[in-house]
CSV table of C-alpha atoms in Angstrom, one decimal:
chain,number,residue,atom,x,y,z
A,1,MET,CA,-57.8,42.6,-80.5
A,2,TYR,CA,-58.3,43.0,-84.6
A,3,ARG,CA,-61.1,43.6,-86.7
A,4,ILE,CA,-63.2,42.6,-89.6
A,5,ILE,CA,-63.3,44.5,-92.4
A,6,SER,CA,-65.9,43.7,-94.8
A,7,GLY,CA,-68.6,40.6,-95.8
A,8,GLN,CA,-71.0,40.1,-93.2
A,9,TRP,CA,-68.8,40.3,-90.5
A,10,LYS,CA,-67.9,44.1,-91.0
A,11,ALA,CA,-66.5,46.0,-88.2
A,12,LYS,CA,-66.9,43.6,-85.9
A,13,ARG,CA,-63.8,43.3,-83.4
A,14,ILE,CA,-62.0,40.4,-82.2
A,15,SER,CA,-60.3,40.3,-78.7
A,16,ALA,CA,-57.6,38.2,-77.9
A,17,PRO,CA,-57.3,36.9,-74.1
A,18,LYS,CA,-54.4,38.8,-72.6
A,19,ASN,CA,-51.9,36.5,-72.3
A,20,PHE,CA,-51.6,35.5,-75.9
A,21,THR,CA,-48.4,36.6,-77.5
A,22,VAL,CA,-50.1,37.4,-81.0
A,23,ARG,CA,-49.6,39.7,-83.9
A,24,PRO,CA,-52.3,40.0,-85.7
A,25,THR,CA,-52.4,41.6,-89.5
A,26,THR,CA,-52.5,45.2,-89.1
A,27,ASP,CA,-56.3,46.0,-90.2
A,28,PHE,CA,-54.2,48.6,-92.2
A,29,ALA,CA,-52.1,45.6,-94.1
A,30,LYS,CA,-55.0,43.5,-94.2
A,31,GLU,CA,-57.3,45.8,-95.9
A,32,ALA,CA,-54.4,46.7,-98.6
A,33,LEU,CA,-54.1,43.2,-99.0
A,34,PHE,CA,-57.7,42.1,-99.9
A,35,SER,CA,-57.9,45.5,-102.0
A,36,ILE,CA,-55.1,44.0,-104.2
A,37,LEU,CA,-56.9,40.2,-104.0
A,38,GLU,CA,-60.1,41.7,-105.4
A,39,ASN,CA,-59.0,44.5,-107.7
A,40,ARG,CA,-55.8,43.4,-109.1
A,41,TYR,CA,-55.9,39.4,-109.2
A,42,ARG,CA,-60.1,39.4,-109.3
A,43,ILE,CA,-60.6,37.0,-106.8
A,44,ASP,CA,-64.1,36.3,-106.1
A,45,PHE,CA,-63.7,34.6,-102.4
A,46,ALA,CA,-66.8,33.3,-102.5
A,47,SER,CA,-65.5,30.5,-105.2
A,48,ILE,CA,-62.1,30.0,-103.5
A,49,SER,CA,-60.3,27.1,-101.7
A,50,VAL,CA,-57.8,28.9,-98.7
A,51,LEU,CA,-55.1,27.9,-97.1
A,52,ASP,CA,-54.4,30.7,-94.0
A,53,LEU,CA,-50.3,28.9,-92.7
A,54,PHE,CA,-49.5,30.2,-89.3
A,55,ALA,CA,-53.0,31.1,-88.7
A,56,GLY,CA,-52.7,33.2,-85.8
A,57,ILE,CA,-55.9,33.8,-84.0
A,58,GLY,CA,-57.3,34.1,-86.9
A,59,SER,CA,-57.5,37.6,-88.2
A,60,LEU,CA,-57.1,36.6,-91.7
A,61,SER,CA,-59.4,33.2,-92.0
A,62,LEU,CA,-61.9,34.8,-90.6
A,63,GLU,CA,-61.9,37.6,-93.2
A,64,PHE,CA,-62.3,35.5,-95.7
A,65,ALA,CA,-65.1,33.7,-94.3
A,66,SER,CA,-67.1,36.7,-93.4
A,67,ARG,CA,-66.1,37.6,-97.7
A,68,ALA,CA,-68.2,34.5,-97.8
A,69,CYS,CA,-65.6,31.9,-98.6
A,70,GLN,CA,-66.7,28.2,-97.7
A,71,ASP,CA,-63.3,26.5,-98.3
A,72,ILE,CA,-60.7,27.7,-95.5
A,73,THR,CA,-58.0,25.3,-94.3
A,74,ALA,CA,-56.3,26.9,-91.5
A,75,VAL,CA,-52.7,25.8,-90.1
A,76,GLU,CA,-51.7,27.1,-86.7
A,77,MET,CA,-49.6,25.1,-84.1
A,78,ASN,CA,-50.3,26.9,-80.6
A,79,VAL,CA,-53.0,25.3,-79.2
A,80,LYS,CA,-54.5,27.8,-77.4
A,81,HIS,CA,-54.8,30.3,-80.4
A,82,ALA,CA,-55.7,27.0,-82.7
A,83,ALA,CA,-58.7,26.5,-80.1
A,84,PHE,CA,-59.5,29.9,-79.8
A,85,ILE,CA,-59.9,30.4,-83.8
A,86,ASN,CA,-62.3,27.0,-83.5
A,87,SER,CA,-64.5,29.1,-80.7
A,88,THR,CA,-64.6,32.2,-82.7
A,89,ALA,CA,-65.9,30.7,-85.7
A,90,ALA,CA,-68.0,28.7,-84.0
A,91,GLU,CA,-69.4,32.0,-82.1
A,92,LEU,CA,-69.7,33.7,-86.0
A,93,ASP,CA,-71.2,30.5,-87.5
A,94,MET,CA,-68.3,30.1,-89.6
A,95,SER,CA,-67.6,26.4,-88.6
A,96,LEU,CA,-68.5,24.7,-91.6
A,97,GLN,CA,-66.7,27.3,-93.7
A,98,VAL,CA,-63.1,27.0,-91.4
A,99,SER,CA,-61.2,23.8,-90.9
A,100,VAL,CA,-58.7,24.4,-88.2
A,101,GLN,CA,-55.3,21.9,-88.7
A,102,ARG,CA,-53.1,22.3,-85.1
A,103,ALA,CA,-49.7,21.4,-86.8
A,104,ASP,CA,-46.2,23.0,-87.4
A,105,VAL,CA,-46.5,24.6,-91.0
A,106,TYR,CA,-43.7,23.1,-92.0
A,107,ASP,CA,-44.7,19.4,-91.0
A,108,TYR,CA,-48.1,19.8,-92.2
A,109,LEU,CA,-46.8,21.0,-96.1
A,110,LYS,CA,-44.2,18.1,-95.8
A,111,LYS,CA,-47.0,15.1,-94.9
A,112,ASN,CA,-49.8,16.5,-96.9
A,113,ARG,CA,-47.8,16.4,-100.7
A,114,ASN,CA,-50.2,16.4,-103.6
A,115,ARG,CA,-53.6,15.9,-101.8
A,116,LYS,CA,-55.8,18.8,-101.9
A,117,THR,CA,-55.2,22.2,-104.4
A,118,PHE,CA,-56.0,25.5,-103.5
A,119,ASP,CA,-56.6,29.1,-105.2
A,120,LEU,CA,-54.7,31.3,-103.0
A,121,ILE,CA,-52.6,30.0,-100.3
A,122,VAL,CA,-51.2,33.2,-97.0
A,123,ALA,CA,-49.4,33.0,-94.7
A,124,ASP,CA,-47.8,35.0,-91.9
A,125,PRO,CA,-44.5,33.4,-90.8
A,126,PRO,CA,-42.7,34.7,-87.4
A,127,PHE,CA,-41.1,37.9,-87.8
A,128,ASP,CA,-37.8,36.5,-86.8
A,129,THR,CA,-38.3,34.1,-89.9
A,130,ASP,CA,-34.8,34.3,-91.7
A,131,ASP,CA,-34.3,33.7,-95.4
A,132,LYS,CA,-33.6,30.0,-95.1
A,133,LYS,CA,-36.3,29.2,-93.6
A,134,TYR,CA,-38.5,31.7,-96.0
A,135,GLN,CA,-36.9,29.5,-99.3
A,136,GLU,CA,-37.9,26.4,-97.6
A,137,LEU,CA,-41.4,27.6,-97.4
A,138,LEU,CA,-41.5,28.8,-100.8
A,139,SER,CA,-40.3,25.3,-102.1
A,140,LEU,CA,-42.6,23.1,-99.9
A,141,VAL,CA,-45.7,25.3,-101.0
A,142,LEU,CA,-44.5,25.8,-105.1
A,143,ASN,CA,-43.2,22.4,-105.4
A,144,ASN,CA,-46.0,20.5,-104.2
A,145,ASN,CA,-49.2,20.4,-106.0
A,146,TYR,CA,-50.5,23.2,-103.4
A,147,LEU,CA,-51.4,25.7,-105.8
A,148,LYS,CA,-53.7,25.1,-108.8
A,149,GLU,CA,-52.7,26.5,-111.7
A,150,ASP,CA,-53.4,30.2,-111.9
A,151,GLY,CA,-53.4,29.8,-107.7
A,152,ILE,CA,-51.7,32.6,-106.2
A,153,PHE,CA,-49.6,32.5,-103.3
A,154,VAL,CA,-48.7,35.3,-100.2
A,155,LEU,CA,-46.1,35.4,-98.5
A,156,GLU,CA,-46.2,38.1,-95.3
A,157,HIS,CA,-42.8,39.5,-93.9
A,158,GLN,CA,-40.7,42.0,-92.8
A,159,SER,CA,-40.2,44.7,-95.8
A,160,ARG,CA,-36.4,44.0,-94.6
A,161,ASN,CA,-36.8,41.2,-96.2
A,162,LEU,CA,-36.5,41.1,-99.6
A,163,LEU,CA,-37.8,37.7,-100.9
A,164,GLN,CA,-36.4,36.4,-104.4
A,165,HIS,CA,-37.5,33.6,-106.6
A,166,PRO,CA,-38.9,33.0,-110.2
A,167,ASN,CA,-42.1,33.1,-109.1
A,168,LEU,CA,-42.3,36.6,-107.5
A,169,LEU,CA,-45.3,38.6,-109.2
A,170,ASP,CA,-45.3,41.5,-106.9
A,171,THR,CA,-44.1,42.7,-103.5
A,172,ARG,CA,-46.1,45.6,-102.0
A,173,LYS,CA,-44.8,47.5,-98.8
A,174,TYR,CA,-47.1,48.7,-95.8
A,175,GLY,CA,-44.9,50.4,-93.2
A,176,ASN,CA,-42.1,47.8,-91.4
A,177,VAL,CA,-44.7,44.6,-93.4
A,178,SER,CA,-44.3,43.5,-97.0
A,179,PHE,CA,-46.5,40.8,-99.3
A,180,SER,CA,-45.1,39.7,-101.7
A,181,PHE,CA,-47.1,37.7,-104.4
A,182,PHE,CA,-45.8,34.1,-106.0
A,183,LYS,CA,-47.5,32.4,-109.1
A,184,ALA,CA,-48.2,28.7,-109.5
A,185,ASN,CA,-44.9,26.6,-111.3
A,186,GLU,CA,-45.9,26.1,-114.8
A,187,PRO,CA,-47.4,22.8,-115.6
A,188,ALA,CA,-44.5,20.1,-116.5
A,189,PRO,CA,-44.1,20.3,-120.2
A,190,GLU,CA,-45.7,16.7,-120.6
A,191,THR,CA,-48.5,18.0,-118.7
A,192,ALA,CA,-49.3,21.1,-121.1
A,193,GLU,CA,-48.6,18.9,-124.2
A,194,ILE,CA,-51.7,16.5,-122.5
A,195,THR,CA,-53.5,19.7,-122.3
A,196,ALA,CA,-52.8,21.0,-125.8
A,197,GLU,CA,-54.1,17.7,-127.6
């Protein structure tokens, strides 16, 4: 079970079937994350596009939708979890806001390069993800034009995993869960010159 913290569906409790093996972001950590996005990064949820990777049962996707975000793509491999996001979004009149893609995240990122850029990307991979897979995920997101120039990529991970990357802006720790914030790659020099003219 998880709770929508703010927005249209504030305090709404979402209960997944008992046989689902999921680990939604805790209410405490989620509240902290959205506070950082709003206050530090000045994100206006109503005007951004969001890519939610490893969407699970939709804890983050539905939170964005409740806060008036109109363009959310949720990528989740588990067929039951993806169906649960779809059915819950429909029940809460969020179907037009949330597009659920059932796919392996790494395959999805390889197949959809340079198709669409996002203001914000969030990812909550399985807790047993190793450093090599985290680095692959970072590379796929940051090197394939998924983030807009001033976009932010937020990666949720175990606090004992200390992620290193040139684009790392900040890491915030909440118990055994941490959020690391990454900026988009700098534009290539030739692009910067064209823009400057």
